Coordinates of C-alpha atoms and ligand atoms in Angstrom, one line a residue:
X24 CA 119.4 40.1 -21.2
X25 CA 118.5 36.5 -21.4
X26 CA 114.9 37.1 -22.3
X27 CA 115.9 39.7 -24.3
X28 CA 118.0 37.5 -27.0
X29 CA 115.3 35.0 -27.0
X30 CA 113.0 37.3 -28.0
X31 CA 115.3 38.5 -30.6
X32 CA 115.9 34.7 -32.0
X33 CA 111.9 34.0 -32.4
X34 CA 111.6 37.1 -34.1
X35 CA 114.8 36.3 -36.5
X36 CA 112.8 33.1 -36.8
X37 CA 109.4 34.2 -37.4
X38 CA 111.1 36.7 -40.0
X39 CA 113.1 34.4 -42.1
X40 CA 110.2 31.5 -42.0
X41 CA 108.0 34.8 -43.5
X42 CA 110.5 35.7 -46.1
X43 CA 110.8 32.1 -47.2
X44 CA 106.7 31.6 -47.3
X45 CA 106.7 34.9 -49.7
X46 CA 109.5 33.5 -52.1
X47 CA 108.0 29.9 -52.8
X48 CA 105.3 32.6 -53.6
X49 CA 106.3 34.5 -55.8
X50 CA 108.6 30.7 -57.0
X51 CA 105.2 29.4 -57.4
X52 CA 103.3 32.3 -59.8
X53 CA 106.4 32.0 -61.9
X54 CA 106.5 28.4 -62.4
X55 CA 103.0 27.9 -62.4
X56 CA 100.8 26.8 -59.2
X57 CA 100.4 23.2 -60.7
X58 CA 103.6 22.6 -61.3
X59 CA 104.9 23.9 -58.1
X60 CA 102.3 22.5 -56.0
X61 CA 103.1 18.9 -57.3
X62 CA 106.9 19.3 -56.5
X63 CA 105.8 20.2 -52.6
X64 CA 103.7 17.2 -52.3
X65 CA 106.8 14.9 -53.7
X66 CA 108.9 16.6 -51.1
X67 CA 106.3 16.4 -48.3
X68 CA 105.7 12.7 -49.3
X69 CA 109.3 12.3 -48.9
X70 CA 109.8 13.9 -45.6
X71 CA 106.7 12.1 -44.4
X72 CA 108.8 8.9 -45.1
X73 CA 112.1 9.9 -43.7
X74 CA 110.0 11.2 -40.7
X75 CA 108.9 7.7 -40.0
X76 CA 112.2 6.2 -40.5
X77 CA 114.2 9.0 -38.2
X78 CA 111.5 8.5 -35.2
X79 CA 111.6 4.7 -35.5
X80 CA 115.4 4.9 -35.1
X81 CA 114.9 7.5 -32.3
X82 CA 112.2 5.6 -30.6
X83 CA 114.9 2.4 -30.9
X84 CA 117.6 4.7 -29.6
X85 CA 115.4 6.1 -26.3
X86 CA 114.6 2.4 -25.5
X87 CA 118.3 0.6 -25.5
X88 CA 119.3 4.0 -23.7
X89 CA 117.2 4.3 -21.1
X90 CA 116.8 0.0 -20.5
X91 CA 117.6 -0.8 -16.7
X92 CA 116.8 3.1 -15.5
X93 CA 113.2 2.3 -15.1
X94 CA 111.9 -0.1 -11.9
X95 CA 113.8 -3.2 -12.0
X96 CA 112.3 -6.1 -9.9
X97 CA 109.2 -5.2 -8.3
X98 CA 110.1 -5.6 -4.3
X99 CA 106.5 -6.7 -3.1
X100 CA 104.7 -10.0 -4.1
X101 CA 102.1 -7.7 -5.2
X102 CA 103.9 -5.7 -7.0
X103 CA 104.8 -8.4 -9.5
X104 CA 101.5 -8.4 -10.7
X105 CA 101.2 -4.9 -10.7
X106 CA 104.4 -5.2 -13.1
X107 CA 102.5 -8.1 -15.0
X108 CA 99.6 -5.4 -16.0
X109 CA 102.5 -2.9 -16.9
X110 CA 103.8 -5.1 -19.7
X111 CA 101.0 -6.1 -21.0
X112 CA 99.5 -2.8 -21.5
X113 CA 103.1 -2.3 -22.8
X114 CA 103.2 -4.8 -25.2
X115 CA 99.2 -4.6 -26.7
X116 CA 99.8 -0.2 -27.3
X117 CA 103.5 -0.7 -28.8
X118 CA 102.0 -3.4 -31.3
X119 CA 98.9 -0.6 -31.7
X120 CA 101.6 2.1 -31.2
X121 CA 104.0 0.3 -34.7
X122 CA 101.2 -0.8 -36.7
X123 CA 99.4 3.1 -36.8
X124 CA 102.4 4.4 -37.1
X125 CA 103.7 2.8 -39.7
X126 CA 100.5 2.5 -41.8
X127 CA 100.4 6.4 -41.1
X128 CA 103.4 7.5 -42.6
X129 CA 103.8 5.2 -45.6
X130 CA 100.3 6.1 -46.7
X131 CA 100.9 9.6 -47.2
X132 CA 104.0 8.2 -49.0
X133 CA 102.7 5.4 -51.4
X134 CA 99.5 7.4 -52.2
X135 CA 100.6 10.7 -52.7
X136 CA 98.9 13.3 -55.5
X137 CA 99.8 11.0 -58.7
X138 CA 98.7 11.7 -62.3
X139 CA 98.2 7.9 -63.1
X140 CA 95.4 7.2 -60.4
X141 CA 92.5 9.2 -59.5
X142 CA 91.4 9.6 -55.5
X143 CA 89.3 6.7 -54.9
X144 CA 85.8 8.9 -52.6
X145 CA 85.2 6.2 -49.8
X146 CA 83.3 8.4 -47.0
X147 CA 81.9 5.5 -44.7
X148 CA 81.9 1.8 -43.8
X149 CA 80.2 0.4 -40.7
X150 CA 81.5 -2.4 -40.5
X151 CA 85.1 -1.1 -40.2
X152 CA 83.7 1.3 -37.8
X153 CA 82.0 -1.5 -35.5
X154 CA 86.2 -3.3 -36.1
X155 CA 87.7 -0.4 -34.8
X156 CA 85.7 0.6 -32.2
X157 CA 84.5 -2.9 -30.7
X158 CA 88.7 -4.3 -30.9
X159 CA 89.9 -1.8 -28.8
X160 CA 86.8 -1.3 -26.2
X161 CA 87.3 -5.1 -25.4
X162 CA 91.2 -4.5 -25.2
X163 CA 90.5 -1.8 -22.6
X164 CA 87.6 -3.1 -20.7
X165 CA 90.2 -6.2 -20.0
X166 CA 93.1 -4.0 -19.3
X167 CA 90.7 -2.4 -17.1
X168 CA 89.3 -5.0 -15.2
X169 CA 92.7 -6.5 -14.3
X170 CA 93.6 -3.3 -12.5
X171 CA 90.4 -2.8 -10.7
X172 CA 90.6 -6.6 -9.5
X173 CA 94.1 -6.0 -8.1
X174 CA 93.2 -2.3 -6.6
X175 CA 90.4 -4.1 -4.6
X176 CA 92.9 -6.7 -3.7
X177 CA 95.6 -4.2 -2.4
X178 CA 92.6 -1.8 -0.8
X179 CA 90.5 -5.0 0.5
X180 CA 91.2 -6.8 4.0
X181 CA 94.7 -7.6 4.5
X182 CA 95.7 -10.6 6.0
X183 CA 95.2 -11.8 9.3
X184 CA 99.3 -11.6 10.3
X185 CA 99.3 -8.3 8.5
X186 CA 101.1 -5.9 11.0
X187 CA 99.6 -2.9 11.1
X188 CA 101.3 0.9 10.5
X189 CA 99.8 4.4 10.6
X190 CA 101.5 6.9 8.0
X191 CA 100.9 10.6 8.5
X192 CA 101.9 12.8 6.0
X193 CA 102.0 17.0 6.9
X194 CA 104.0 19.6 5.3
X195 CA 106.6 18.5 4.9
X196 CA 107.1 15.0 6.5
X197 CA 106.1 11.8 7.6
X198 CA 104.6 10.4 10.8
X199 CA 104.6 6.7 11.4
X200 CA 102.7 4.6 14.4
X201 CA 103.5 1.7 15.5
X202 CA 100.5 -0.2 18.0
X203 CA 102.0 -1.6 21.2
X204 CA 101.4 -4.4 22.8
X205 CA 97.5 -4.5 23.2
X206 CA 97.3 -4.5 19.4
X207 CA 95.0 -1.1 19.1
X208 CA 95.3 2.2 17.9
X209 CA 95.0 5.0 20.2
X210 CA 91.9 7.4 19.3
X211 CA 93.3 10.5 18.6
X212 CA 91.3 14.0 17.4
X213 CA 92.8 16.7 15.0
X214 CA 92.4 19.4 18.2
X215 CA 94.8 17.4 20.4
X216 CA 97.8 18.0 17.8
X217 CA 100.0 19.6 19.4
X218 CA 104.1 19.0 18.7
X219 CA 104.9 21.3 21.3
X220 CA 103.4 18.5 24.2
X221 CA 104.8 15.7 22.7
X222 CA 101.2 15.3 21.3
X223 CA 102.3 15.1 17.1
X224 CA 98.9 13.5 15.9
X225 CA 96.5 14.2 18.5
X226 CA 96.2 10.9 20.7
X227 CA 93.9 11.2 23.4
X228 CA 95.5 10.2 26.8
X229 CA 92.5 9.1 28.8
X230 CA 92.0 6.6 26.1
X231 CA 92.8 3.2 27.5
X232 CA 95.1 2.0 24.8
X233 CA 97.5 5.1 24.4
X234 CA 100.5 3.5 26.7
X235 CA 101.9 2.0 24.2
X236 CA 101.5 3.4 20.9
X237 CA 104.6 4.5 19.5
X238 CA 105.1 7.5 16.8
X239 CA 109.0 7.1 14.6
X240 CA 110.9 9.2 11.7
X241 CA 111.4 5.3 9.9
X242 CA 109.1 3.2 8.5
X243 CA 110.4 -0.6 9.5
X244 CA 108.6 -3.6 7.9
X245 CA 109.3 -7.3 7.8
X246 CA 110.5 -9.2 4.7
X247 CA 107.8 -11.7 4.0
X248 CA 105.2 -10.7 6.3
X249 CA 102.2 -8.4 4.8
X250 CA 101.8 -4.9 6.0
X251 CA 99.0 -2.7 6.1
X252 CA 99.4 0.9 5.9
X253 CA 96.7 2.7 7.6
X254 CA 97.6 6.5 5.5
X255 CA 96.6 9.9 6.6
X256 CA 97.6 13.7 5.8
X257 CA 97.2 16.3 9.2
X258 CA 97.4 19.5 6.0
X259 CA 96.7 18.6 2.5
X260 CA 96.8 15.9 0.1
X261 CA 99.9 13.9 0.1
X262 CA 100.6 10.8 -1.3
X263 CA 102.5 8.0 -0.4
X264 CA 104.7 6.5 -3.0
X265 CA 106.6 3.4 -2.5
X266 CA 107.8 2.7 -6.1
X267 CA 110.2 -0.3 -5.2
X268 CA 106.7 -2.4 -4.2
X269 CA 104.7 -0.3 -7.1
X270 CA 102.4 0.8 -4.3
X271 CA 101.0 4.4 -4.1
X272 CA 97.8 5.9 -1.9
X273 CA 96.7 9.1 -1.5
X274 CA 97.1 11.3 2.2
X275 CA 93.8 12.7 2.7
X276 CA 93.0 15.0 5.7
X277 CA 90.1 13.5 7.6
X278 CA 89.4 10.2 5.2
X279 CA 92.2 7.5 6.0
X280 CA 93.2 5.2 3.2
X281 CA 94.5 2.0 3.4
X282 CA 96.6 -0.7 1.3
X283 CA 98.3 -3.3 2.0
X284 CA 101.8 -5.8 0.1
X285 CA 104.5 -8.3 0.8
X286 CA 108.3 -6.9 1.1
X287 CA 110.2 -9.4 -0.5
X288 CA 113.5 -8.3 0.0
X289 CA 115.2 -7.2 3.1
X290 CA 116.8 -3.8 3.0
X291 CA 120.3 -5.6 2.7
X292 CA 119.6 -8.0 0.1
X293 CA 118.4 -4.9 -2.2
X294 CA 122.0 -3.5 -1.2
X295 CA 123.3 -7.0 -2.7
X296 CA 121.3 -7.1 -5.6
X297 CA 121.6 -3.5 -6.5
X298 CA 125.1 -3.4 -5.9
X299 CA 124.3 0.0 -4.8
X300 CA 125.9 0.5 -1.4
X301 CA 123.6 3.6 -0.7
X302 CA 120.5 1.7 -1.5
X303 CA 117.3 2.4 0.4
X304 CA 113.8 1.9 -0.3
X305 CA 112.2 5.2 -0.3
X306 CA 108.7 6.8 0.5
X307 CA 108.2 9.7 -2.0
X308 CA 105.6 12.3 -1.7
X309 CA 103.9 11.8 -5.1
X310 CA 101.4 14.5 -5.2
X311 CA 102.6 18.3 -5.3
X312 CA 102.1 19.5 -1.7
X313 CA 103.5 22.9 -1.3
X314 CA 107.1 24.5 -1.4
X315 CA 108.6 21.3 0.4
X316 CA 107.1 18.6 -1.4
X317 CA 110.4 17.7 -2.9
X318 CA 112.0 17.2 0.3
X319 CA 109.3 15.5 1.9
X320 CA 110.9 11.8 1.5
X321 CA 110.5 9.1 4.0
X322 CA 113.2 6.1 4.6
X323 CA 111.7 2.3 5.1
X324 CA 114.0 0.0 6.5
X325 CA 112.7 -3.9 5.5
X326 CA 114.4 -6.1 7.6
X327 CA 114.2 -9.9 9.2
X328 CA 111.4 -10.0 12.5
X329 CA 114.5 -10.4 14.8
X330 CA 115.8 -6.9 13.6
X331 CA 112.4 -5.7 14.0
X332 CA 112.0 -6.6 17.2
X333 CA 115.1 -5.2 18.3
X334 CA 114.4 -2.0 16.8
X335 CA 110.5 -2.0 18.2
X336 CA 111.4 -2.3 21.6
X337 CA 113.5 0.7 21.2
X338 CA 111.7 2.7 20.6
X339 CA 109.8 4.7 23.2
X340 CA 106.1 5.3 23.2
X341 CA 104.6 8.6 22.8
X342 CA 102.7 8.6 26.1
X343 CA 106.0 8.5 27.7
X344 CA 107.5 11.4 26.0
X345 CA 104.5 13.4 26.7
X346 CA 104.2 12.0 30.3
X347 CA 107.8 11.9 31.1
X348 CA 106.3 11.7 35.1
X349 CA 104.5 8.8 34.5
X350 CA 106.4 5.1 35.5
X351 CA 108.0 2.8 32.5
X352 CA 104.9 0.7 30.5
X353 CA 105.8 -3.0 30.5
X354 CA 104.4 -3.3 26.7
X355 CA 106.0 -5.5 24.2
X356 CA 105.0 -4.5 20.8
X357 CA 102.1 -5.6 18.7
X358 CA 103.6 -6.5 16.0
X359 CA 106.2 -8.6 17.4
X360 CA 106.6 -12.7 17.4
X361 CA 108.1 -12.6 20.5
X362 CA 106.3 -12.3 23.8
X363 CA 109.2 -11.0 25.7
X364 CA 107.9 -8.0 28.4
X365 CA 109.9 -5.2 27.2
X366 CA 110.3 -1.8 29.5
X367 CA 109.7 1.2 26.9
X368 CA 112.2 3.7 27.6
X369 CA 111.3 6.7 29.4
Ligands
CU25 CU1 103.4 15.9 0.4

């Protein structure tokens, strides 16, 4: 029925728009072409004007409406530069954006069809060519370069303190593994997935350094200590998307990505400064996945290295879910400051 009516409204449409085309028609043969067609191009001139004025209003309106409900402070230290970029490409296109614009608009106003003046035939001028070409290629070979220096940066070598996380993405969640004490990833191989053993990303248990390794639901990171996210995908390409530290890496199956950034606020201080009770730092899916992708969120919890380490040594390690049999590892973790020997749970 729905489709039905809007079917019937385009056609109403289309029909009157017709009828209306026909009469300046038949408007136009009895006034005279000449005359007619001069009194469109006043009119059109005119619109053209109140066109520029309406959108100028409108693009006012959209910006003090929607101020505050993009980004706020960026929560990484790299993600102030990242931020940085933002407003400057922001502020050189919306000078661009006005001037065009503008120029556009009152042009088609100031030097509409006239008797008193005559078009003026001006078909070619290199050296305005070379202005307008050369102006903005330097603009955006800048712009440019500034984002591929900071996306080797964030790719590049982390920091030697950098703790360490693998993220796993799969339809339609994330996977996130944390080394133990020895400091190494576990090999693993795509054929050992297996949920059902308590084997989620494939580790290989004769490998010497699988004790400890352990696999949780939460991303938890340290305020002020850099992280590097070793990322992953055991399906298709995911993405993950931190916007709160304007970081975002693709999940590839069989290629792993990395970046690393600086959490500069805890998870409570963004609850304080927010003044959102609710507040947490999210890891969104960004790239279209499947049926699921809009579910597939992740939670990150930043918090001080004391937290952490409480919530480390909680958790237990995937060889001793899988080898329930086996006796408790003494392994503290990795990524801990503490050398306390901590008995992973069985
Ligand atoms: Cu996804």
């Amino acid at each position: 029925m729905q489709t039905f009516f809007i079917v019937l409204i385009l056609a109403f449409g289309f029909l009157i728009t017709f009828q209306i085309a026909k009469a300046s028609e038949y408007v136009a043969v009895l006034r005279g072409e000449e005359k007619a067609r001069k009194q469109t191009n006043r009119i059109n001139a005119f619109l053209l004007l109140a066109f520029l004025v309406v959108g100028l209003i409108g693009v006012y309106y959209c910006n003090e409406r929607l101020k505050g409900k993009i980004l706020g402070e960026s929560a990484s230290l790299q993600g102030e530069k990242i931020d940085t970029m933002l407003y400057i490409s922001l502020a050189i296109t919306g000078v661009v954006f006005f001037i065009t614009q503008i120029l556009l608009f009152w042009f088609a106003y100031k030097y509409q069809e006239s008797d008193k003046r005559k078009a003026y035939y001006y078909p070619h001028n290199n050296k305005l060519e070379i202005i307008w070409t050369v102006i903005p290629a330097i603009a955006l070979t800048a712009l440019v370069g500034f984002g591929i220096y900071y996306w080797f940066k964030i790719t590049g070598d982390a920091p030697q303190n950098a703790m360490q996380v693998e993220v796993t993405g799969s339809q339609f969640k994330w996977e996130f593994r944390y080394r133990g004490r020895d400091g190494v990833f576990c090999k693993k191989y795509y054929k050992y997935i297996s949920p059902e053993k308590s084997n989620p990303l494939g580790h290989l248990w004769d490998h010497p350094y699988n004790h400890d390794d352990a696999i949780t639901t939460e991303l938890h990171l340290v305020v002020n200590k850099p992280v590097k996210l070793i990322i992953g995908s055991k399906d298709v390409i995911h993405d993950v998307g931190l916007t709160a530290f304007r970081m975002k890496m693709d999940a590839v199956p069989g290629t792993p990505t990395t970046m690393w950034f600086t959490p500069k606020f805890t998870t409570k201080q963004m609850i304080e400064k927010s003044g959102d009770p609710d507040f947490v730092y999210e890891l969104s899916c960004d790239q279209m996945c499947g049926k699921g992708h809009y579910g597939m969120r992740g939670v990150v919890i930043v918090e001080t290295q004391e937290e952490y380490d409480r919530w480390i040594v909680s958790q237990k390690s995937q060889y001793s879910l899988a080898h329930p049999e086996a006796t408790p590892q003494k392994t503290p973790p990795a990524d801990s400051t503490k050398g306390v020997a901590v008995i992973l749970k069985n």
